[in-house]
Tab-separated table of C-alpha atoms and ligand atoms in Angstrom:
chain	number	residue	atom	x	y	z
A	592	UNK	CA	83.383	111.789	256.603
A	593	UNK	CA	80.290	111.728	258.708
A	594	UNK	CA	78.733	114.193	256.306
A	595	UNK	CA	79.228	111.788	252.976
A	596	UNK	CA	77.986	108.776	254.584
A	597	UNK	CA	74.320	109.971	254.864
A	598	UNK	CA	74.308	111.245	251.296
A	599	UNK	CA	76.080	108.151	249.497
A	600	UNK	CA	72.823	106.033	248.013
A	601	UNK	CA	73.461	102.552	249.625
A	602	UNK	CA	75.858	101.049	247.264
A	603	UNK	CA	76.116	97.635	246.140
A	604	UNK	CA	79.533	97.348	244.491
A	605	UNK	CA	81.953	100.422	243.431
A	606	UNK	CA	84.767	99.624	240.316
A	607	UNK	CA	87.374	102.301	240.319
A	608	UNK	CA	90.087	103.167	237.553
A	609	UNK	CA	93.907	104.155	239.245
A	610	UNK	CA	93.565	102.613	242.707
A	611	UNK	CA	96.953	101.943	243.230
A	612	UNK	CA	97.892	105.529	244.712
A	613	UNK	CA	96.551	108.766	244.648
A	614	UNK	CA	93.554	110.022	244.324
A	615	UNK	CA	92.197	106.563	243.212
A	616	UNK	CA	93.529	105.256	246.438
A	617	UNK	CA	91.829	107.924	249.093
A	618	UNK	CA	88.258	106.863	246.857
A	619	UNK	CA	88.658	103.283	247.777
A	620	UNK	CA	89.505	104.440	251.404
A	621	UNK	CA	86.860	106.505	251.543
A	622	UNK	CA	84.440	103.866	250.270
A	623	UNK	CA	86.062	101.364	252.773
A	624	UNK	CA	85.611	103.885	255.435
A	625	UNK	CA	81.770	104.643	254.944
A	626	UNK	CA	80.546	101.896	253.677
A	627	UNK	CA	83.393	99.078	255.091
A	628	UNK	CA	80.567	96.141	253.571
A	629	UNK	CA	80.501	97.390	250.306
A	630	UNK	CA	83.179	95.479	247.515
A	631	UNK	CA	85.514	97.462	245.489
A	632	UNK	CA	87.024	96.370	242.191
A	633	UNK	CA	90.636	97.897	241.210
A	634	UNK	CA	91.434	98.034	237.949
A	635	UNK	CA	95.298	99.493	237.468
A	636	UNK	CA	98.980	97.874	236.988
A	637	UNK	CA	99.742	98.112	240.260
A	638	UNK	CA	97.519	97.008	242.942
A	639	UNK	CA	96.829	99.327	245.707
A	640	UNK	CA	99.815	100.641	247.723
A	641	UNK	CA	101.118	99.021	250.732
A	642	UNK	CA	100.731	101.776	253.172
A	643	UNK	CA	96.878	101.254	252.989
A	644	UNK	CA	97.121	98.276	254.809
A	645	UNK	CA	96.785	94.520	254.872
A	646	UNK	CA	92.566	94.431	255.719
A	647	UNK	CA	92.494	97.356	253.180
A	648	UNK	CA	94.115	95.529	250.334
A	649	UNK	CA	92.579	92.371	251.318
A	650	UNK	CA	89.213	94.133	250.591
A	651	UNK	CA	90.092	95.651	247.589
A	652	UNK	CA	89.820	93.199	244.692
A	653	UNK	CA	92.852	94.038	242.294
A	654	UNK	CA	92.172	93.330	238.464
A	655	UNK	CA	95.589	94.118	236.957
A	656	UNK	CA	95.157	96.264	233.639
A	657	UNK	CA	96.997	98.929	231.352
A	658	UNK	CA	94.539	100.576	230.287
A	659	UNK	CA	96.436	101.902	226.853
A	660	UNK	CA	96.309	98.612	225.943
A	661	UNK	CA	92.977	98.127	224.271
A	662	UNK	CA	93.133	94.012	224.549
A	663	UNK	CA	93.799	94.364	228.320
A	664	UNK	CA	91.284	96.593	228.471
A	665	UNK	CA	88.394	94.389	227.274
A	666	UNK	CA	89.769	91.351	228.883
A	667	UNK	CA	89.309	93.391	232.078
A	668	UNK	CA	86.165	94.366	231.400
A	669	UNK	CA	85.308	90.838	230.822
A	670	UNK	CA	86.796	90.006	234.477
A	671	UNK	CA	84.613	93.469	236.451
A	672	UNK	CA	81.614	91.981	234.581
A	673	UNK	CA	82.166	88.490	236.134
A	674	UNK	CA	83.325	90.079	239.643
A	675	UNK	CA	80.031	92.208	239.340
A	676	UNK	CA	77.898	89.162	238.799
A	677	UNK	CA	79.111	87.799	242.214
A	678	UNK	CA	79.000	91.046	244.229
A	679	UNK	CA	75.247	91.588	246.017
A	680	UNK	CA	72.398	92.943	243.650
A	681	UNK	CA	72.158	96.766	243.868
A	682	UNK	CA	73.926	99.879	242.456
A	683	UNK	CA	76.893	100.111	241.318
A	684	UNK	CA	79.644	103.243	240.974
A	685	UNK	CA	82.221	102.859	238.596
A	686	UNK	CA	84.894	106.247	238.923
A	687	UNK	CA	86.881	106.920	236.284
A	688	UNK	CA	89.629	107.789	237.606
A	689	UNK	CA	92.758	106.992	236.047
A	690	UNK	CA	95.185	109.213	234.141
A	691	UNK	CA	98.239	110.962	233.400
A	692	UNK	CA	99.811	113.721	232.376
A	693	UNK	CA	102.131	115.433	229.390
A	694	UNK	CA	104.014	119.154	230.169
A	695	UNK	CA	105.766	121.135	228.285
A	696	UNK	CA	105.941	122.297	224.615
A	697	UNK	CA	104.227	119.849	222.088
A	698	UNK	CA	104.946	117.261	221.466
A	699	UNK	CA	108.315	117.141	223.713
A	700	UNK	CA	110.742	114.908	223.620
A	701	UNK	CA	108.596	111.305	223.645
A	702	UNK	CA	105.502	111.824	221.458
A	703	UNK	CA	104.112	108.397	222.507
A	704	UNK	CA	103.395	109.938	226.080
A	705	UNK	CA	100.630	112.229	224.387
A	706	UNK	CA	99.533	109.288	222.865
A	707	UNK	CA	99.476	107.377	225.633
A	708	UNK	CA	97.478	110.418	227.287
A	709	UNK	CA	94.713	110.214	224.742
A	710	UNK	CA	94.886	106.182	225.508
A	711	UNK	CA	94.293	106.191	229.106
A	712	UNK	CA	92.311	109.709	229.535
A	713	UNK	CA	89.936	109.465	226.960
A	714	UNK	CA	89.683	105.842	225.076
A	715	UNK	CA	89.868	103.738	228.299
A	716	UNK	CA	87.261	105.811	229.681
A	717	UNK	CA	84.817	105.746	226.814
A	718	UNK	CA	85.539	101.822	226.189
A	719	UNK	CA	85.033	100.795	229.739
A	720	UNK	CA	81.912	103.018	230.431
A	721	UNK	CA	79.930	101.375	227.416
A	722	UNK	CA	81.252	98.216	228.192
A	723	UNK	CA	79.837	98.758	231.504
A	724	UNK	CA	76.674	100.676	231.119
A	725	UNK	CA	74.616	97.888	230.372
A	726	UNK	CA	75.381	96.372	233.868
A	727	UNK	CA	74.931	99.685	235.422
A	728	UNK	CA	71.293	100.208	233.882
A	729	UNK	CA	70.436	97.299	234.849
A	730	UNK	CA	71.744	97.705	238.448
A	731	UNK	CA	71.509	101.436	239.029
A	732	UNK	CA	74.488	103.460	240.625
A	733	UNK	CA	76.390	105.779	237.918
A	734	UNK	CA	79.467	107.196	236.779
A	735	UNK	CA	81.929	109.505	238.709
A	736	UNK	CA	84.500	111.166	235.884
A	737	UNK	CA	88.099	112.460	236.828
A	738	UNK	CA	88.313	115.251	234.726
A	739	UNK	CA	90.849	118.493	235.835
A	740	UNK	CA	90.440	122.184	236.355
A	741	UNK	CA	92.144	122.151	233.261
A	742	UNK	CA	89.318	121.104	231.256
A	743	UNK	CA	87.879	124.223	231.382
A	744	UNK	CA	89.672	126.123	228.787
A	745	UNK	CA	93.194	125.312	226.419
A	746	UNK	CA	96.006	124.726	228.086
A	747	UNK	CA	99.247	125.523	226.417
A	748	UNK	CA	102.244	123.608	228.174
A	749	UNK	CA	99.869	120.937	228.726
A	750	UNK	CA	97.904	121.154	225.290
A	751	UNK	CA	96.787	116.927	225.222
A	752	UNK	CA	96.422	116.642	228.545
A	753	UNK	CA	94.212	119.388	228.985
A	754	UNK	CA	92.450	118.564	225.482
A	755	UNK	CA	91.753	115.279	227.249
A	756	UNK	CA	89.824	116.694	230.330
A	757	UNK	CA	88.170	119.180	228.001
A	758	UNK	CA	86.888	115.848	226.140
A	759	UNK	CA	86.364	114.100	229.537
A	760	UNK	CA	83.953	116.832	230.721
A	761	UNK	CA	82.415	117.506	227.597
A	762	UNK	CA	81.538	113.600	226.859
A	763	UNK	CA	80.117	113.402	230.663
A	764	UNK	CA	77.951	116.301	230.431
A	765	UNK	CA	76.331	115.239	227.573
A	766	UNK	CA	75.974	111.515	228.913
A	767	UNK	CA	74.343	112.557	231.892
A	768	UNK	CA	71.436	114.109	229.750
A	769	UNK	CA	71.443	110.887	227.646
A	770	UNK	CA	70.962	109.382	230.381
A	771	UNK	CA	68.278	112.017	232.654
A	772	UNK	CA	65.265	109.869	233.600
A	773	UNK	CA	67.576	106.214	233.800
A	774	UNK	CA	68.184	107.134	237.574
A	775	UNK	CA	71.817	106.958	237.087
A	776	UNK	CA	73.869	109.685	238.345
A	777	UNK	CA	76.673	111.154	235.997
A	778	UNK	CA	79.471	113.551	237.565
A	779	UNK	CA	82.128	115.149	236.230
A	780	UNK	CA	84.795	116.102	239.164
A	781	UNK	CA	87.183	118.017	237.893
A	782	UNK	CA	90.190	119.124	240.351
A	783	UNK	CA	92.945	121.394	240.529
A	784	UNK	CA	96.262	120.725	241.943
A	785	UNK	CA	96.367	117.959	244.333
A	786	UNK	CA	99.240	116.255	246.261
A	787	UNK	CA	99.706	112.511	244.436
A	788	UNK	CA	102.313	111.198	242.314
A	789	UNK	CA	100.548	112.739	239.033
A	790	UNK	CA	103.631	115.519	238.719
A	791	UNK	CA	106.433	113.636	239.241
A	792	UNK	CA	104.930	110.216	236.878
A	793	UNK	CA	104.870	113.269	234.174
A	794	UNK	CA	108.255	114.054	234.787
A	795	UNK	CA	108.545	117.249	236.747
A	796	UNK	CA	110.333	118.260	239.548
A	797	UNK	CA	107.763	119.722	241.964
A	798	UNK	CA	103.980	120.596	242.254
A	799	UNK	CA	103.027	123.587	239.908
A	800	UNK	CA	101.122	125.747	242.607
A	801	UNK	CA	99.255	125.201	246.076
A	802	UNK	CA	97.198	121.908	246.130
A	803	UNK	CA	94.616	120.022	248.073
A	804	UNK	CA	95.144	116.923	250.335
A	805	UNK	CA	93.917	113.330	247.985
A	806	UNK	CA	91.341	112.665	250.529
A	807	UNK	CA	89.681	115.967	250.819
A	808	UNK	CA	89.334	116.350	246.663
A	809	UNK	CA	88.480	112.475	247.027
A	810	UNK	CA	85.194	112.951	249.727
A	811	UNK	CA	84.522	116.610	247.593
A	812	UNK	CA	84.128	114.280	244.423
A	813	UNK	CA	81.827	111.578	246.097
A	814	UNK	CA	79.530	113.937	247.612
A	815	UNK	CA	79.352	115.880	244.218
A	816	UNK	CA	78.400	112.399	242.216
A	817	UNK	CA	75.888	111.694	245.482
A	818	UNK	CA	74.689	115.277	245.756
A	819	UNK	CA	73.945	114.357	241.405
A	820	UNK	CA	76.339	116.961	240.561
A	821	UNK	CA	76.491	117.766	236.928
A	822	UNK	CA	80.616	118.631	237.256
A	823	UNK	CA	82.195	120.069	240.265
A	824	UNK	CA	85.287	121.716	240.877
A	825	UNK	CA	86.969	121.220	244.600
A	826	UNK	CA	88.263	124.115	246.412
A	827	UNK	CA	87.364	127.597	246.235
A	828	UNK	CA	90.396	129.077	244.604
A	829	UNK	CA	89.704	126.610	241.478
A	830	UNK	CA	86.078	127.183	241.353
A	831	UNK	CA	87.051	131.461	241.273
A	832	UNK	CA	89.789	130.585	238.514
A	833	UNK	CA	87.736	127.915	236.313
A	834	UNK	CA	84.720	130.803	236.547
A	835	UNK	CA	86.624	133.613	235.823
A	836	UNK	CA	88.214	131.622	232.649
A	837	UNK	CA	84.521	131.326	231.554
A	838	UNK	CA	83.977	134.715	231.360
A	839	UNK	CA	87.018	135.069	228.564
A	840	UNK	CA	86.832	134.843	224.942
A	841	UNK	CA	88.267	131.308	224.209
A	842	UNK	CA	91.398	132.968	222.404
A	843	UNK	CA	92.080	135.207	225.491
A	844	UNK	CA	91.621	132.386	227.988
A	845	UNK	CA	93.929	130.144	226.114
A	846	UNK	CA	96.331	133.286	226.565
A	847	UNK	CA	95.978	133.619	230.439
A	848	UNK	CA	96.322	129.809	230.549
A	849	UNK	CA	99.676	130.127	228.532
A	850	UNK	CA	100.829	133.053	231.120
A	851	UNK	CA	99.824	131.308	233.973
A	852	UNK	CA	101.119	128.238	233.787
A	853	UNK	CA	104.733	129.010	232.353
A	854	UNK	CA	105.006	131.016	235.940
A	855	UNK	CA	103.122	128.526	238.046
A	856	UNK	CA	104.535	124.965	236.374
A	857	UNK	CA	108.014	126.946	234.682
A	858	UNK	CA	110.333	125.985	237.764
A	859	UNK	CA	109.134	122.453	237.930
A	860	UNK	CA	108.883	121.384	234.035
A	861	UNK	CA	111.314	118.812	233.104
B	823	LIG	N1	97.070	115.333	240.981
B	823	LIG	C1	96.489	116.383	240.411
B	823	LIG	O1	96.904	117.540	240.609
B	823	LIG	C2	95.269	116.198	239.543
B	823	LIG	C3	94.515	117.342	239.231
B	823	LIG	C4	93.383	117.185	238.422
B	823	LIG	C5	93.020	115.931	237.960
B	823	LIG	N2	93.779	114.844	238.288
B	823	LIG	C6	93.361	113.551	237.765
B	823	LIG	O2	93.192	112.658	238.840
B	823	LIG	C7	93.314	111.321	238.373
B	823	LIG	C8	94.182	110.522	239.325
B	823	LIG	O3	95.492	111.060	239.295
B	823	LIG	P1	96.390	111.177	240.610
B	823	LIG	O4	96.583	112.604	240.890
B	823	LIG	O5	95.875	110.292	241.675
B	823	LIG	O6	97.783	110.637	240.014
B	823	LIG	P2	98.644	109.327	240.365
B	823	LIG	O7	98.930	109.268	241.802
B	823	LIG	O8	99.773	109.373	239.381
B	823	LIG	O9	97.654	108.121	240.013
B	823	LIG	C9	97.351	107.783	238.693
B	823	LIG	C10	96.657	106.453	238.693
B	823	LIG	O10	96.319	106.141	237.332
B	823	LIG	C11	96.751	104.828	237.063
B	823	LIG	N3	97.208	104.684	235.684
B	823	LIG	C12	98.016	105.519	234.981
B	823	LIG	N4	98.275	104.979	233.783
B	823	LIG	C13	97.639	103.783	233.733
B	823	LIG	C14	97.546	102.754	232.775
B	823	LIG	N5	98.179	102.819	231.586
B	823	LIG	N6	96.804	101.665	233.052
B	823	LIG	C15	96.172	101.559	234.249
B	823	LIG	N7	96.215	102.503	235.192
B	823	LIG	C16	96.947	103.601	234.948
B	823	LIG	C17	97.926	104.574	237.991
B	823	LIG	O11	97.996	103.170	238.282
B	823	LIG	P3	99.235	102.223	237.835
B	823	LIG	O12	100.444	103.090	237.679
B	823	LIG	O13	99.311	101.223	238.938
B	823	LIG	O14	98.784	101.595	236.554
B	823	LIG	C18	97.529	105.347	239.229
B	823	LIG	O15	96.792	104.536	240.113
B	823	LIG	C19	93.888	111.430	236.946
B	823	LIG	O16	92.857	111.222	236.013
B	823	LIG	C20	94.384	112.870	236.869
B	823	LIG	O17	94.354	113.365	235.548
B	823	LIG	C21	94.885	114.946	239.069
């Protein structure tokens, strides 16, 4: 921790997506830890879990949202807007964080899960960002993005979820040049397996693979968006796998992908 709190530009406000456990919930910890002044704004259907804590929640203001739901999601962004206006002047991070996952063979047994993948990991993202942008121009701060190691290249057995980080990272890339010279920073963090409740909320029975702790792929994502990261992927083994992907032919990666993760997420699909 004491290395991200010199690094973090003195925030004013931070609005995160999927606070309620998580990954979402070690950012606003991590927030609350280094800069313990600084207001955070949940937006998810839960609010954030019990186990961080009576001061913690009491901090944390909890906008309740499903962000599928494009009405909720507007009326939401109505209520950050208004929550914004009453937080202290100064920048303001908004992490796009929340998400979920579909596994196994398209399009499985409940199509409406892809769709709802496409919802939450892609249109919620895009609709709250330019609903927010405005206030973040104005205000400074930027955009931290929630992509996956699986953005990277197809992934069969996970074809819209991966399709939906591919989008994720593509779409932040190229609004981070759109915006080069507006002083707001635009990162795309894009991890590999980490231990949350992502797996078993999509259904399977275990994690596919070794992962990372929440916190530690939490702090590697705010230094990466403080550091003005373009995308950055935590943990060495995913950096040497999402590199050596690059390297393929698209077809060929899409292969390996296909190999891989029937042996690493087989055992554990539903
Ligand atoms: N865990 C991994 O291995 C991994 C790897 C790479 C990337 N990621 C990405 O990391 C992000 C966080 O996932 P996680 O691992 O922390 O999983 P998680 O523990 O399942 O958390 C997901 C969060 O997203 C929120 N969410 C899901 N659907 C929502 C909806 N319809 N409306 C509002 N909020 C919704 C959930 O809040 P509510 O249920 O309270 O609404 C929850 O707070 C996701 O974007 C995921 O794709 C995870």
């Amino acid at each position: 921790m004491s290395l991200l709190a010199p690094t973090l530009p003195d925030l004013a406000a931070a609005v995160v997506t999927g606070g309620s456990s998580g990954l979402g919930e070690a950012f606003i910890r991590l927030l609350g830890r280094v800069s313990p002044a600084v207001p955070v704004c949940n937006l998810s259907r839960r609010p954030c879990a019990e186990k961080t804590g009576a001061t913690f929640q009491s901090a944390v203001h909890h906008i309740p949202c499903d962000l599928a739901d494009a009405a909720a999601l507007a009326r939401a962004a109505d209520a950050v807007a208004a929550w914004l206006a009453a937080a202290p002047a100064g920048p303001v991070l908004l992490v796009n964080n929340a998400g979920l996952g579909s596994f196994g063979r398209f399009p499985g047994d409940d199509p409406g899960r892809q769709l709802a993948v496409i919802d939450v990991n892609v249109r919620a993202v895009v609709d709250l960002t330019a609903r927010l942008l405005p206030v973040l121009r104005l205000r400074g701060g930027g955009v931290l993005n929630v992509a996956s190691v699986v953005a990277y290249q197809p992934t069969p057995y996970a074809a819209v979820y991966g399709a939906s980080k591919a989008f994720l990272l593509s779409w932040s890339l190229a609004l981070r040049e759109e915006l080069r010279g507006s002083g707001l920073r635009v990162t795309a963090c894009c991890p590999g397996t980490t231990a949350t409740g992502f797996f078993a909320a999509a259904g399977l029975r275990g994690l596919p693979g070794a992962a990372m702790g929440a916190e530690d792929v939490a702090r590697f994502a705010l230094r990466a968006w403080a550091r003005d990261r373009a995308h950055a992927v935590p943990g060495l083994p995913n950096r040497v796998m999402t590199w050596a992907g690059g390297l393929l032919p698209r077809t060929t990666a899409a292969r390996v992908a296909a190999l891989v993760l029937r042996r690493r997420a087989g055992p554990v699909l539903p």
